[in-house]
Tab-separated table of C-alpha atoms and ligand atoms in Angstrom:
chain	number	residue	atom	x	y	z
A	1	MET	CA	24.228	-116.737	111.308
A	2	THR	CA	25.543	-116.857	107.750
A	3	ASP	CA	28.053	-119.537	108.762
A	4	ALA	CA	25.250	-121.708	110.100
A	5	LEU	CA	23.220	-121.269	106.898
A	6	ILE	CA	26.226	-122.144	104.739
A	7	ALA	CA	26.930	-125.225	106.896
A	8	ARG	CA	23.324	-126.362	106.480
A	9	ALA	CA	23.440	-125.741	102.712
A	10	VAL	CA	26.650	-127.814	102.451
A	11	GLN	CA	24.951	-130.659	104.357
A	12	HIS	CA	22.075	-130.623	101.875
A	13	LEU	CA	24.474	-130.603	98.910
A	14	ARG	CA	26.508	-133.497	100.346
A	15	ALA	CA	23.231	-135.396	100.821
A	16	GLY	CA	22.516	-134.946	97.106
A	17	GLU	CA	19.837	-132.259	97.553
A	18	LEU	CA	19.327	-129.017	95.610
A	19	VAL	CA	20.178	-125.595	97.050
A	20	ALA	CA	19.287	-122.320	95.337
A	21	MET	CA	22.153	-119.853	95.613
A	22	PRO	CA	22.482	-116.176	94.757
A	23	THR	CA	25.078	-115.149	92.188
A	24	GLU	CA	25.808	-111.675	90.832
A	25	THR	CA	24.006	-112.564	87.557
A	26	VAL	CA	20.888	-114.556	88.494
A	27	TYR	CA	20.008	-117.148	91.160
A	28	GLY	CA	21.312	-120.638	90.423
A	29	LEU	CA	19.837	-124.046	91.293
A	30	ALA	CA	22.893	-125.869	92.621
A	31	ALA	CA	23.790	-129.544	93.028
A	32	ASP	CA	27.022	-131.450	93.626
A	33	ALA	CA	28.490	-131.660	90.099
A	34	ARG	CA	30.149	-134.994	90.998
A	35	ASN	CA	26.852	-136.618	91.997
A	36	ASP	CA	24.763	-137.766	89.016
A	37	ASP	CA	21.643	-138.403	91.070
A	38	ALA	CA	21.798	-134.886	92.484
A	39	VAL	CA	22.346	-133.394	89.024
A	40	ARG	CA	19.347	-135.380	87.724
A	41	LYS	CA	17.188	-133.595	90.305
A	42	ILE	CA	18.061	-130.258	88.690
A	43	PHE	CA	16.675	-131.413	85.340
A	44	ALA	CA	13.568	-132.841	87.000
A	45	ALA	CA	12.884	-129.645	88.980
A	46	LYS	CA	13.376	-127.365	85.962
A	47	GLY	CA	11.660	-129.584	83.411
A	48	ARG	CA	14.787	-129.165	81.310
A	49	PRO	CA	15.828	-131.589	78.522
A	50	ALA	CA	18.693	-133.832	79.705
A	51	ASP	CA	21.010	-132.942	76.808
A	52	HIS	CA	21.244	-129.269	77.807
A	53	PRO	CA	24.609	-128.780	79.550
A	54	LEU	CA	25.022	-127.091	82.947
A	55	ILE	CA	27.638	-124.585	84.087
A	56	VAL	CA	29.965	-125.849	86.846
A	57	HIS	CA	30.596	-123.140	89.443
A	58	LEU	CA	34.006	-123.166	91.110
A	59	PRO	CA	35.336	-121.590	94.330
A	60	HIS	CA	38.451	-120.230	92.558
A	61	ALA	CA	40.198	-120.299	89.178
A	62	GLY	CA	42.759	-122.836	90.423
A	63	ALA	CA	40.039	-125.489	90.413
A	64	MET	CA	39.651	-125.140	86.623
A	65	HIS	CA	42.109	-127.976	86.000
A	66	GLU	CA	39.969	-130.488	87.889
A	67	TRP	CA	37.180	-129.919	85.356
A	68	ALA	CA	38.919	-128.938	82.111
A	69	ARG	CA	41.865	-130.367	80.152
A	70	ASP	CA	44.309	-128.606	77.833
A	71	VAL	CA	43.408	-125.277	79.456
A	72	PRO	CA	44.700	-122.620	77.054
A	73	GLU	CA	46.655	-119.529	78.150
A	74	ALA	CA	43.700	-117.422	77.045
A	75	ALA	CA	41.455	-119.126	79.625
A	76	LEU	CA	43.922	-118.407	82.418
A	77	ALA	CA	44.243	-114.775	81.328
A	78	LEU	CA	40.465	-114.299	81.095
A	79	ALA	CA	39.892	-116.011	84.447
A	80	GLY	CA	42.590	-113.829	85.997
A	81	LYS	CA	40.909	-110.715	84.704
A	82	PHE	CA	37.187	-111.473	85.062
A	83	TRP	CA	36.759	-114.099	87.831
A	84	PRO	CA	35.012	-113.942	90.165
A	85	GLY	CA	32.522	-112.495	87.693
A	86	PRO	CA	29.883	-112.890	84.987
A	87	LEU	CA	31.941	-114.843	82.438
A	88	THR	CA	31.528	-118.561	81.650
A	89	LEU	CA	34.333	-120.309	79.784
A	90	ILE	CA	33.606	-123.364	77.632
A	91	LEU	CA	36.654	-125.657	77.706
A	92	PRO	CA	37.427	-129.279	76.786
A	93	ARG	CA	36.193	-131.336	79.733
A	94	ALA	CA	38.543	-133.258	82.002
A	95	ARG	CA	38.238	-137.026	82.378
A	96	GLY	CA	35.578	-137.974	84.865
A	97	VAL	CA	33.315	-134.970	84.295
A	98	SER	CA	29.889	-136.513	83.947
A	99	ASP	CA	27.747	-136.609	80.807
A	100	ARG	CA	24.891	-135.563	83.102
A	101	VAL	CA	26.590	-132.197	83.555
A	102	THR	CA	27.885	-131.678	80.019
A	103	GLY	CA	24.833	-133.018	78.215
A	104	GLY	CA	27.131	-135.598	76.645
A	105	GLN	CA	29.411	-132.998	75.046
A	106	ASP	CA	33.191	-133.172	75.276
A	107	SER	CA	33.277	-129.649	76.730
A	108	VAL	CA	32.353	-128.122	80.069
A	109	GLY	CA	31.217	-124.617	81.073
A	110	LEU	CA	33.069	-123.140	84.073
A	111	ARG	CA	32.573	-119.991	86.114
A	112	VAL	CA	33.627	-118.498	89.453
A	113	PRO	CA	30.619	-116.386	90.494
A	114	GLY	CA	31.106	-112.923	91.995
A	115	HIS	CA	28.722	-113.095	94.945
A	116	PRO	CA	30.031	-113.394	98.521
A	117	LEU	CA	27.411	-115.960	99.538
A	118	ALA	CA	28.037	-118.143	96.463
A	119	LEU	CA	31.781	-117.975	97.079
A	120	ALA	CA	31.325	-118.836	100.765
A	121	LEU	CA	29.141	-121.797	99.799
A	122	LEU	CA	31.592	-123.007	97.136
A	123	SER	CA	34.594	-122.699	99.471
A	124	ALA	CA	32.809	-124.562	102.264
A	125	PHE	CA	31.617	-127.221	99.812
A	126	GLY	CA	35.115	-127.475	98.380
A	127	SER	CA	34.168	-128.704	94.902
A	128	GLY	CA	32.164	-127.787	91.803
A	129	LEU	CA	28.460	-126.979	91.894
A	130	ALA	CA	26.445	-127.533	88.741
A	131	ALA	CA	23.884	-124.750	88.571
A	132	PRO	CA	21.561	-123.501	85.863
A	133	SER	CA	19.419	-120.451	86.457
A	134	ALA	CA	16.822	-121.327	89.126
A	135	ASN	CA	13.744	-121.038	86.920
A	136	ARG	CA	11.538	-123.529	85.142
A	137	TYR	CA	12.664	-124.325	81.642
A	138	GLY	CA	12.084	-121.459	79.207
A	139	ARG	CA	10.905	-118.950	81.817
A	140	ILE	CA	12.432	-115.755	83.171
A	141	SER	CA	15.568	-116.184	85.293
A	142	PRO	CA	15.178	-115.255	88.979
A	143	THR	CA	17.008	-112.231	90.378
A	144	THR	CA	15.653	-112.449	93.940
A	145	ALA	CA	15.099	-115.297	96.416
A	146	ALA	CA	11.339	-114.640	96.203
A	147	HIS	CA	11.460	-115.249	92.435
A	148	VAL	CA	13.031	-118.655	93.108
A	149	GLN	CA	10.357	-119.547	95.691
A	150	ALA	CA	7.686	-118.653	93.141
A	151	GLU	CA	9.171	-121.016	90.518
A	152	PHE	CA	9.204	-124.297	92.447
A	153	ASP	CA	6.965	-126.417	94.629
A	154	ALA	CA	7.747	-127.120	98.257
A	155	GLY	CA	10.039	-130.121	98.527
A	156	GLN	CA	11.789	-129.652	95.170
A	157	ILE	CA	14.537	-127.508	96.694
A	158	ALA	CA	16.051	-128.248	100.105
A	159	MET	CA	16.994	-124.624	100.755
A	160	VAL	CA	17.052	-121.168	99.163
A	161	LEU	CA	19.973	-118.989	100.256
A	162	ASP	CA	18.846	-115.357	100.167
A	163	GLY	CA	21.627	-113.028	99.034
A	164	GLY	CA	19.381	-110.107	98.094
A	165	PRO	CA	18.723	-108.863	94.552
A	166	CYS	CA	21.369	-109.827	91.965
A	167	SER	CA	23.687	-106.936	91.099
A	168	VAL	CA	24.054	-107.763	87.367
A	169	GLY	CA	20.620	-109.229	86.678
A	170	LEU	CA	21.338	-111.012	83.352
A	171	GLU	CA	23.026	-114.387	82.824
A	172	SER	CA	26.800	-114.557	82.327
A	173	THR	CA	28.587	-113.999	79.034
A	174	ILE	CA	29.440	-117.444	77.573
A	175	LEU	CA	32.720	-117.698	75.683
A	176	ASP	CA	33.590	-120.863	73.776
A	177	LEU	CA	37.332	-121.576	73.876
A	178	THR	CA	37.198	-125.090	72.421
A	179	ARG	CA	37.684	-124.009	68.803
A	180	ALA	CA	40.376	-122.191	66.882
A	181	GLU	CA	38.246	-119.039	66.985
A	182	PRO	CA	36.992	-117.973	70.441
A	183	ALA	CA	33.288	-117.222	70.108
A	184	ILE	CA	30.682	-115.573	72.310
A	185	LEU	CA	27.721	-117.956	72.579
A	186	ARG	CA	25.640	-115.712	74.842
A	187	PRO	CA	26.196	-111.969	75.382
A	188	GLY	CA	26.321	-110.746	78.992
A	189	ALA	CA	27.798	-108.074	81.238
A	190	ILE	CA	31.352	-108.869	80.105
A	191	ARG	CA	31.373	-107.359	76.606
A	192	ALA	CA	33.174	-108.509	73.457
A	193	ASP	CA	35.522	-105.489	73.527
A	194	GLN	CA	36.625	-106.338	77.094
A	195	ILE	CA	37.314	-109.933	76.042
A	196	ALA	CA	39.153	-108.748	72.915
A	197	GLU	CA	41.459	-106.651	75.088
A	198	ILE	CA	42.656	-109.790	76.887
A	199	LEU	CA	42.653	-112.123	73.854
A	200	GLY	CA	44.354	-109.631	71.564
A	201	ARG	CA	41.634	-110.265	68.986
A	202	ALA	CA	37.904	-109.920	68.702
A	203	PRO	CA	35.865	-113.004	69.646
A	204	GLY	CA	33.476	-114.291	66.996
A	205	ALA	CA	29.731	-114.494	67.106
A	206	PRO	CA	28.057	-117.905	67.429
A	207	SER	CA	28.412	-120.178	64.413
A	208	ALA	CA	26.229	-123.046	63.303
A	209	ALA	CA	29.081	-125.430	64.164
A	210	ALA	CA	29.437	-124.177	67.743
A	211	PRO	CA	28.071	-126.350	70.575
A	212	ARG	CA	24.377	-125.859	71.189
A	213	VAL	CA	23.422	-123.431	73.888
A	214	PRO	CA	19.810	-123.869	74.957
A	215	GLY	CA	19.875	-120.286	76.211
A	216	ALA	CA	20.403	-119.463	72.540
A	217	LEU	CA	17.147	-121.068	71.472
A	218	ALA	CA	14.915	-118.341	70.129
A	219	ALA	CA	12.105	-118.606	72.660
A	220	HIS	CA	13.597	-118.337	76.126
A	221	TYR	CA	13.451	-116.086	79.155
A	222	ALA	CA	9.791	-115.542	78.347
A	223	PRO	CA	6.953	-114.045	80.373
A	224	ARG	CA	3.545	-115.740	80.040
A	225	THR	CA	1.905	-112.574	78.732
A	226	PRO	CA	2.687	-111.769	75.068
A	227	LEU	CA	5.469	-109.193	74.861
A	228	ARG	CA	5.755	-106.670	72.051
A	229	LEU	CA	8.868	-104.559	71.552
A	230	CYS	CA	8.377	-101.178	69.945
A	231	GLU	CA	10.292	-98.050	69.070
A	232	ALA	CA	9.577	-94.995	71.227
A	233	GLU	CA	7.817	-93.209	68.358
A	234	ALA	CA	5.476	-96.150	67.753
A	235	LEU	CA	4.451	-96.562	71.385
A	236	GLY	CA	1.518	-94.140	71.298
A	237	ASP	CA	0.019	-95.818	68.218
A	238	GLU	CA	0.527	-99.286	69.657
A	239	LEU	CA	-1.225	-98.300	72.874
A	240	ARG	CA	-4.153	-96.735	71.047
A	241	ALA	CA	-4.502	-99.796	68.830
A	242	ALA	CA	-4.419	-102.093	71.850
A	243	HIS	CA	-7.101	-100.018	73.589
A	244	ALA	CA	-9.257	-99.982	70.492
A	245	ALA	CA	-9.012	-103.778	70.476
A	246	GLY	CA	-10.083	-103.843	74.110
A	247	SER	CA	-6.702	-105.093	75.400
A	248	HIS	CA	-5.208	-104.183	78.730
A	249	CYS	CA	-1.536	-103.278	78.420
A	250	ALA	CA	1.351	-103.345	80.818
A	251	VAL	CA	3.954	-100.839	79.608
A	252	LEU	CA	7.692	-100.759	80.275
A	253	LEU	CA	9.009	-97.373	79.232
A	254	ARG	CA	12.394	-95.749	78.996
A	255	SER	CA	11.093	-92.261	79.568
A	256	LEU	CA	7.799	-90.921	80.777
A	257	SER	CA	6.110	-89.596	77.653
A	258	ALA	CA	2.624	-88.148	77.453
A	259	GLN	CA	1.754	-90.723	74.771
A	260	ALA	CA	2.322	-93.583	77.139
A	261	LEU	CA	-0.026	-92.160	79.728
A	262	ALA	CA	-3.036	-93.431	77.767
A	263	ALA	CA	-4.009	-95.296	80.926
A	264	PRO	CA	-2.255	-98.640	80.639
A	265	SER	CA	-3.184	-101.051	83.420
A	266	HIS	CA	0.447	-101.174	84.534
A	267	LEU	CA	3.283	-98.747	83.891
A	268	ARG	CA	6.946	-98.880	84.846
A	269	VAL	CA	9.684	-96.477	83.854
A	270	MET	CA	12.952	-98.366	83.383
A	271	PRO	CA	16.394	-96.943	84.210
A	272	ALA	CA	18.242	-94.942	81.539
A	273	ALA	CA	21.646	-96.660	81.921
A	274	ALA	CA	22.168	-100.134	80.415
A	275	ASP	CA	23.576	-101.786	83.557
A	276	ASP	CA	20.775	-100.431	85.761
A	277	TYR	CA	18.228	-101.504	83.156
A	278	ALA	CA	19.731	-105.020	83.048
A	279	ARG	CA	19.577	-105.298	86.853
A	280	GLU	CA	15.838	-104.500	86.882
A	281	LEU	CA	14.688	-106.167	83.653
A	282	TYR	CA	13.670	-109.625	84.866
A	283	ALA	CA	11.899	-108.294	87.964
A	284	ALA	CA	10.091	-105.779	85.742
A	285	LEU	CA	8.993	-108.525	83.324
A	286	ARG	CA	7.746	-110.680	86.207
A	287	GLU	CA	5.838	-107.713	87.647
A	288	ALA	CA	4.306	-106.873	84.250
A	289	ASP	CA	3.414	-110.544	83.823
A	290	ALA	CA	1.604	-110.508	87.156
A	291	ALA	CA	-0.355	-107.355	86.298
A	292	GLY	CA	-3.080	-109.316	84.534
A	293	ALA	CA	-2.583	-107.517	81.206
A	294	ASP	CA	-3.234	-109.066	77.777
A	295	LEU	CA	-0.082	-107.561	76.347
A	296	ILE	CA	3.231	-106.183	77.604
A	297	LEU	CA	4.452	-103.267	75.478
A	298	LEU	CA	8.127	-102.458	75.874
A	299	GLU	CA	9.927	-99.399	74.548
A	300	LEU	CA	13.135	-100.615	72.892
A	301	PRO	CA	16.443	-99.340	74.251
A	302	PRO	CA	19.126	-98.023	71.854
A	303	ARG	CA	20.873	-100.480	69.524
A	304	ALA	CA	24.317	-99.853	70.998
A	305	ALA	CA	27.090	-102.174	72.213
A	306	ALA	CA	26.327	-101.481	75.875
A	307	TRP	CA	22.771	-102.763	75.314
A	308	LEU	CA	23.663	-106.002	73.480
A	309	ALA	CA	22.870	-108.412	76.331
A	310	VAL	CA	19.618	-106.597	77.178
A	311	LEU	CA	18.531	-106.573	73.504
A	312	ASP	CA	19.383	-110.278	73.196
A	313	ARG	CA	17.142	-111.197	76.175
A	314	LEU	CA	14.352	-108.867	75.026
A	315	GLN	CA	14.302	-110.437	71.589
A	316	ARG	CA	14.096	-113.923	73.073
A	317	ALA	CA	11.414	-112.889	75.557
A	318	ALA	CA	9.325	-111.398	72.726
A	319	HIS	CA	9.836	-114.350	70.382
A	320	GLY	CA	6.608	-116.199	69.783
A	321	SER	CA	4.607	-113.133	70.822
A	322	GLY	CA	4.184	-112.079	67.195
A	323	SER	CA	6.896	-109.418	67.227
A	324	ALA	CA	10.668	-109.144	66.772
B	401	LIG	O1	24.932	-116.388	84.886
B	401	LIG	C1	24.797	-117.572	84.641
B	401	LIG	O2	25.433	-118.144	83.746
B	401	LIG	C2	23.782	-118.366	85.495
B	401	LIG	C3	24.306	-118.411	86.939
B	401	LIG	C4	23.450	-119.276	87.828
B	401	LIG	O3	25.642	-118.829	86.927
B	401	LIG	N1	23.612	-119.675	84.981
B	401	LIG	C5	22.919	-119.920	83.842
B	401	LIG	O4	22.799	-121.280	83.577
B	401	LIG	O5	22.464	-119.060	83.123
B	401	LIG	P1	21.822	-121.847	82.480
B	401	LIG	O6	21.935	-123.327	82.579
B	401	LIG	O7	20.475	-121.260	82.628
B	401	LIG	O8	22.486	-121.387	81.158
B	401	LIG	C6	23.772	-121.864	80.905
B	401	LIG	C7	24.032	-121.922	79.455
B	401	LIG	C8	23.116	-122.886	78.754
B	401	LIG	O9	22.551	-122.218	77.652
B	401	LIG	C9	24.025	-124.004	78.366
B	401	LIG	O10	23.661	-124.600	77.172
B	401	LIG	C10	25.370	-123.328	78.244
B	401	LIG	O11	25.368	-122.414	79.283
B	401	LIG	N2	26.446	-124.305	78.405
B	401	LIG	C11	26.822	-124.939	79.527
B	401	LIG	N3	27.811	-125.820	79.261
B	401	LIG	C12	28.055	-125.735	77.941
B	401	LIG	C13	28.933	-126.402	77.051
B	401	LIG	N4	29.759	-127.349	77.469
B	401	LIG	N5	28.906	-126.051	75.746
B	401	LIG	C14	28.066	-125.108	75.306
B	401	LIG	N6	27.203	-124.453	76.095
B	401	LIG	C15	27.186	-124.754	77.385
B	402	LIG	MG1	18.697	-120.472	82.210
């Protein structure tokens, strides 16, 4: 059954069509990274600006050399430790890697995803698949096949491979290895301290000189409903103020407090642990978005290292909603 689905997906990819595939982070919208016309379809489907580079997904670390040149020892060590997994390495691109994929930059993002279906697809395809998150530009990344279906019109995607809910739930950590100082461009499930252990030094934070990462634009990963982040202590006041103003609130809590029971139109208690929270976040935001509220109120998680990737996405999702 799975073999037949993979074979069909490979046929679509070889024909230059798009296939949505599950990964452990979020669902990706995949095309043959060696086929410019196919890659163009990704940008058209997402409504994404053409100069925003795509990650090339590989079946195994050995394929890195077909896509990157001057691969440093550090890249091999990191790939050995974290691939398949939620880490994207930015490396100098090899000759022949298309401007369509790299957005015209001299670097390329590479990752071996840690999902059995993605790996089966990549092995059967036998080459690199360019795949951004399978959402429309600027919206919330999909963590289920149903989320992907909801993002696109019939005919835009040849096939959606359903691999169940994503186990990580947030996009991969992006590490830039093209400069003297390795730098994290996007925080994810692989943390800076884990990377430092392999590199023997702490990676830097993004600098103004680093390549642009559209995921790093302030407003991104956003629900349609305004999102306000608030401290636990402020939640009761925020809810009362919203009610007084006649607003309907959807509330995403970390613990069930009496304050929060002031009859919001939608209430969800989020998991206490950071990795569980990350896994559920995008589905919870989509659900809150669909609740028909005027405002989503979200109780901020702790400002601790384990929560860095979650806090990063929350801040971006709230940006433009008149709150931090
Ligand atoms: O977990 C993930 O990374 C998911 C799954 C599908 O693999 N993919 C994903 O792709 O989040 P996307 O396109 O939504 O975000 C990839 C980010 C973009 O912000 C892009 O700018 C950055 O990676 N990127 C890709 N190639 C780059 C490069 N050569 N230099 C700098 N940034 C790059
Ligand atoms: Mg994305």
